[in-house]
Short mmCIF file of C-alpha atoms in Angstrom, two decimals:
data_model
loop_
_atom_site.label_atom_id
_atom_site.label_comp_id
_atom_site.label_asym_id
_atom_site.label_seq_id
_atom_site.Cartn_x
_atom_site.Cartn_y
_atom_site.Cartn_z
CA MET A 1 24.78 -0.88 1.48
CA THR A 2 24.30 -1.00 -2.22
CA PHE A 3 20.74 -1.65 -3.25
CA ASP A 4 20.03 -4.65 -5.42
CA PRO A 5 16.43 -5.29 -6.54
CA ALA A 6 17.15 -9.00 -6.43
CA THR A 7 17.36 -8.86 -2.64
CA LEU A 8 13.67 -7.90 -2.30
CA VAL A 9 11.11 -10.53 -1.40
CA TYR A 10 8.80 -11.32 -4.34
CA ASN A 11 5.69 -13.47 -4.38
CA ASP A 12 5.32 -16.73 -6.33
CA ALA A 13 4.68 -14.71 -9.49
CA GLY A 14 7.92 -12.76 -8.96
CA LEU A 15 6.10 -9.57 -7.95
CA ILE A 16 6.19 -7.10 -5.10
CA PRO A 17 3.43 -4.63 -4.21
CA ALA A 18 4.29 -1.00 -4.65
CA ILE A 19 2.26 1.81 -2.97
CA ALA A 20 2.33 5.16 -4.73
CA GLN A 21 1.98 8.23 -2.58
CA ASP A 22 1.80 11.90 -3.73
CA ALA A 23 5.01 13.46 -2.55
CA ALA A 24 3.38 16.85 -2.09
CA SER A 25 -0.01 16.09 -0.48
CA GLY A 26 0.76 12.70 1.13
CA GLU A 27 -2.27 11.20 -0.48
CA VAL A 28 -2.12 7.48 -1.25
CA LEU A 29 -2.76 7.26 -4.95
CA MET A 30 -2.71 3.59 -5.94
CA MET A 31 -1.12 0.21 -5.43
CA ALA A 32 0.27 -1.85 -8.22
CA TRP A 33 2.92 -4.51 -8.70
CA MET A 34 6.56 -4.51 -9.78
CA ASN A 35 9.02 -7.25 -10.69
CA ALA A 36 12.73 -6.88 -10.15
CA GLU A 37 13.25 -5.39 -13.59
CA ALA A 38 10.45 -2.84 -13.05
CA VAL A 39 12.11 -1.75 -9.81
CA ALA A 40 15.42 -1.33 -11.62
CA ARG A 41 13.83 0.60 -14.49
CA THR A 42 11.94 2.88 -12.04
CA LEU A 43 15.25 3.77 -10.33
CA GLU A 44 17.17 4.15 -13.61
CA THR A 45 14.61 6.22 -15.46
CA GLY A 46 12.92 8.18 -12.65
CA ARG A 47 9.58 7.16 -14.22
CA VAL A 48 7.57 4.78 -12.08
CA THR A 49 7.25 1.51 -13.96
CA TYR A 50 5.00 -1.33 -12.85
CA TRP A 51 4.34 -4.85 -14.17
CA SER A 52 0.87 -5.18 -15.55
CA ARG A 53 -0.54 -8.53 -14.51
CA SER A 54 -3.41 -8.32 -16.95
CA ARG A 55 -1.24 -7.37 -19.94
CA GLU A 56 1.81 -9.27 -18.80
CA ALA A 57 4.05 -6.34 -19.78
CA PHE A 58 5.93 -3.47 -18.31
CA TRP A 59 3.72 -0.57 -17.57
CA VAL A 60 5.39 2.81 -17.60
CA LYS A 61 2.68 4.72 -15.65
CA GLY A 62 1.18 7.42 -17.86
CA GLU A 63 2.90 6.28 -21.04
CA SER A 64 -0.38 6.25 -22.92
CA SER A 65 -2.52 8.56 -20.71
CA GLY A 66 0.15 11.14 -19.96
CA HIS A 67 -0.58 10.71 -16.25
CA VAL A 68 3.01 10.00 -15.41
CA GLN A 69 4.58 9.45 -12.03
CA GLU A 70 7.96 11.05 -11.56
CA LEU A 71 9.86 9.18 -8.85
CA VAL A 72 10.79 11.24 -5.77
CA ALA A 73 11.82 8.46 -3.46
CA LEU A 74 11.70 4.68 -3.22
CA ARG A 75 11.48 3.01 0.15
CA VAL A 76 11.57 -0.65 1.26
CA ASP A 77 9.70 -1.99 4.21
CA CYS A 78 11.09 -3.98 7.11
CA ASP A 79 10.25 -7.34 5.59
CA ARG A 80 11.52 -6.22 2.16
CA ASP A 81 8.28 -7.45 0.66
CA CYS A 82 6.61 -4.09 -0.02
CA LEU A 83 7.68 -0.85 -1.65
CA LEU A 84 6.58 2.75 -1.13
CA VAL A 85 7.22 5.22 -4.00
CA THR A 86 6.61 8.86 -3.37
CA VAL A 87 5.89 10.57 -6.69
CA ASN A 88 5.04 13.78 -8.47
CA GLN A 89 1.78 12.74 -10.10
CA THR A 90 0.71 14.45 -13.29
CA GLY A 91 -3.09 14.41 -13.55
CA PRO A 92 -5.20 11.70 -11.99
CA ALA A 93 -3.56 8.47 -10.91
CA CYS A 94 -6.65 6.32 -11.39
CA HIS A 95 -7.86 5.02 -14.74
CA THR A 96 -11.31 6.29 -13.73
CA LEU A 97 -9.79 9.79 -13.82
CA ARG A 98 -10.01 10.26 -10.10
CA ARG A 99 -6.96 11.63 -8.33
CA SER A 100 -6.63 8.45 -6.29
CA CYS A 101 -7.83 4.82 -6.80
CA PHE A 102 -9.15 4.86 -3.23
CA TYR A 103 -12.27 6.94 -3.88
CA THR A 104 -14.74 4.65 -2.21
CA GLU A 105 -15.15 4.81 1.57
CA VAL A 106 -17.15 2.58 3.85
CA GLN A 107 -19.32 4.80 6.04
CA ASP A 108 -21.83 3.27 8.47
CA GLY A 109 -21.86 0.06 6.47
CA ALA A 110 -22.40 1.69 3.08
CA GLU A 111 -20.13 2.45 0.18
CA VAL A 112 -19.80 6.20 -0.44
CA GLU A 113 -17.97 7.78 -3.33
CA ILE A 114 -15.77 10.52 -1.81
CA MET A 115 -13.98 11.70 -4.93
CA ALA A 116 -15.21 12.76 -8.34
CA PRO A 117 -13.38 12.24 -11.62
CA VAL A 118 -11.07 15.14 -12.52
CA THR A 119 -12.50 17.20 -15.44
CA ALA A 120 -10.14 18.79 -17.88
CA MET B 1 -24.78 0.59 -1.62
CA THR B 2 -24.37 -1.64 1.43
CA PHE B 3 -20.78 -2.82 1.89
CA ASP B 4 -20.19 -6.54 1.97
CA PRO B 5 -16.58 -7.72 2.54
CA ALA B 6 -17.36 -10.75 0.31
CA THR B 7 -17.57 -8.44 -2.71
CA LEU B 8 -13.86 -7.58 -2.49
CA VAL B 9 -11.34 -9.29 -4.70
CA TYR B 10 -9.05 -11.61 -2.74
CA ASN B 11 -5.95 -13.52 -3.96
CA ASP B 12 -5.71 -17.25 -4.14
CA ALA B 13 -5.04 -17.36 -0.40
CA GLY B 14 -8.22 -15.44 0.28
CA LEU B 15 -6.28 -12.27 1.24
CA ILE B 16 -6.36 -8.61 0.21
CA PRO B 17 -3.54 -6.15 0.89
CA ALA B 18 -4.37 -3.30 3.35
CA ILE B 19 -2.27 -0.18 3.52
CA ALA B 20 -2.29 1.63 6.87
CA GLN B 21 -1.83 5.39 6.80
CA ASP B 22 -1.55 7.72 9.75
CA ALA B 23 -4.75 9.82 9.72
CA ALA B 24 -3.06 12.80 11.26
CA SER B 25 0.28 13.01 9.44
CA GLY B 26 -0.55 11.15 6.23
CA GLU B 27 2.51 8.94 6.75
CA VAL B 28 2.26 5.46 5.21
CA LEU B 29 2.85 3.18 8.19
CA MET B 30 2.76 -0.40 6.87
CA MET B 31 1.11 -2.85 4.55
CA ALA B 32 -0.39 -6.14 5.77
CA TRP B 33 -3.09 -8.57 4.68
CA MET B 34 -6.71 -9.10 5.60
CA ASN B 35 -9.22 -11.86 4.78
CA ALA B 36 -12.96 -11.15 4.59
CA GLU B 37 -13.43 -11.84 8.26
CA ALA B 38 -10.59 -9.50 9.23
CA VAL B 39 -12.21 -6.74 7.15
CA ALA B 40 -15.54 -7.34 8.97
CA ARG B 41 -13.88 -7.40 12.37
CA THR B 42 -11.97 -4.17 11.60
CA LEU B 43 -15.22 -2.41 10.78
CA GLU B 44 -17.19 -3.91 13.70
CA THR B 45 -14.57 -3.26 16.41
CA GLY B 46 -12.85 -0.12 15.06
CA ARG B 47 -9.53 -1.92 15.86
CA VAL B 48 -7.53 -2.69 12.74
CA THR B 49 -7.31 -6.48 12.41
CA TYR B 50 -5.09 -8.27 9.86
CA TRP B 51 -4.57 -11.91 9.01
CA SER B 52 -1.06 -13.03 9.96
CA ARG B 53 0.29 -15.21 7.20
CA SER B 54 3.12 -16.48 9.32
CA ARG B 55 1.00 -17.34 12.38
CA GLU B 56 -2.13 -18.17 10.29
CA ALA B 57 -4.25 -16.31 12.82
CA PHE B 58 -6.12 -13.11 13.21
CA TRP B 59 -3.80 -10.25 14.23
CA VAL B 60 -5.40 -7.48 16.15
CA LYS B 61 -2.72 -4.87 15.61
CA GLY B 62 -1.15 -3.88 18.97
CA GLU B 63 -2.92 -6.66 20.95
CA SER B 64 0.36 -7.74 22.46
CA SER B 65 2.54 -4.68 21.87
CA GLY B 66 -0.02 -1.99 22.76
CA HIS B 67 0.68 -0.29 19.46
CA VAL B 68 -2.93 -0.36 18.37
CA GLN B 69 -4.48 1.11 15.32
CA GLU B 70 -7.80 2.81 15.83
CA LEU B 71 -9.74 2.83 12.56
CA VAL B 72 -10.59 6.25 11.21
CA ALA B 73 -11.68 5.29 7.67
CA LEU B 74 -11.59 2.27 5.38
CA ARG B 75 -11.43 2.83 1.64
CA VAL B 76 -11.56 0.40 -1.28
CA ASP B 77 -9.68 0.94 -4.53
CA CYS B 78 -11.16 0.94 -8.08
CA ASP B 79 -10.34 -2.74 -8.69
CA ARG B 80 -11.66 -3.73 -5.23
CA ASP B 81 -8.44 -5.66 -4.68
CA CYS B 82 -6.64 -3.28 -2.25
CA LEU B 83 -7.67 -1.46 0.95
CA LEU B 84 -6.51 1.79 2.51
CA VAL B 85 -7.13 2.18 6.25
CA THR B 86 -6.48 5.52 7.85
CA VAL B 87 -5.69 5.09 11.50
CA ASN B 88 -4.87 6.73 14.80
CA GLN B 89 -1.57 4.84 15.54
CA THR B 90 -0.53 4.44 19.11
CA GLY B 91 3.29 4.22 19.29
CA PRO B 92 5.38 2.83 16.45
CA ALA B 93 3.67 0.78 13.73
CA CYS B 94 6.71 -1.36 12.93
CA HIS B 95 7.86 -4.31 14.96
CA THR B 96 11.37 -2.76 14.82
CA LEU B 97 9.92 0.12 16.90
CA ARG B 98 10.13 2.59 14.08
CA ARG B 99 7.15 4.79 13.42
CA SER B 100 6.72 3.29 9.91
CA CYS B 101 7.91 0.02 8.32
CA PHE B 102 9.22 2.04 5.36
CA TYR B 103 12.38 3.28 7.02
CA THR B 104 14.85 2.28 4.35
CA GLU B 105 15.26 4.58 1.34
CA VAL B 106 17.22 3.90 -1.83
CA GLN B 107 19.45 7.00 -2.37
CA ASP B 108 21.95 7.04 -5.30
CA GLY B 109 21.91 3.25 -5.46
CA ALA B 110 22.43 2.74 -1.73
CA GLU B 111 20.16 1.78 1.13
CA VAL B 112 19.89 4.51 3.74
CA GLU B 113 18.04 4.24 7.00
CA ILE B 114 15.98 7.36 7.30
CA MET B 115 14.15 6.66 10.59
CA ALA B 116 15.43 5.55 13.97
CA PRO B 117 13.58 3.34 16.47
CA VAL B 118 11.35 5.28 18.81
CA THR B 119 12.75 5.25 22.36
CA ALA B 120 10.43 5.24 25.28
#
């Protein structure tokens, strides 16, 4: 079946969550949002492209930081309302310069930082 | 710092997306939603508990199917608006009886099923 981004299920703002996973390590790096055009651009260019809700603009991941995500595979979930992109991540995925955005773990009721920023 | 579910960032419906990842294999299994009480119950019981938007009720994963998710770790992302739960998954995570909900991959513009339902 031919894939058409318009057949995905978007929220009221026209967005769908996209989970980025490191293709090599399996680490979950981040979650951000795409609209239909961002999905199309991601597939066309091979560069993962989100929709920035704060800037209200396309966000080619790494365009300014250099921390690009090269698309390896794009998967759709059973409800067609969530995407999983596996990527080759250059540098840290998180704007805090940690490898993953999920660097805070709840341990015995307390928040523990389990990952330090990457140093150059 | 003590963790308080009320300090997370929820959407207008009071929900936060939660990504479930297999603790052993690293496979991303599904994404569903939690409210603050579901986050608290997940931590208290060690059984991953979502909020079902369709049923408008708490959804203790596997309560009816037996395909439970035992919590291994709960992580918060940098913006505090997304959760990652690593889990010990009993049986398939997807209601279609596939191991993961992300069983459809876009390959050369076509949708390809990359995972078959688990047979008993």
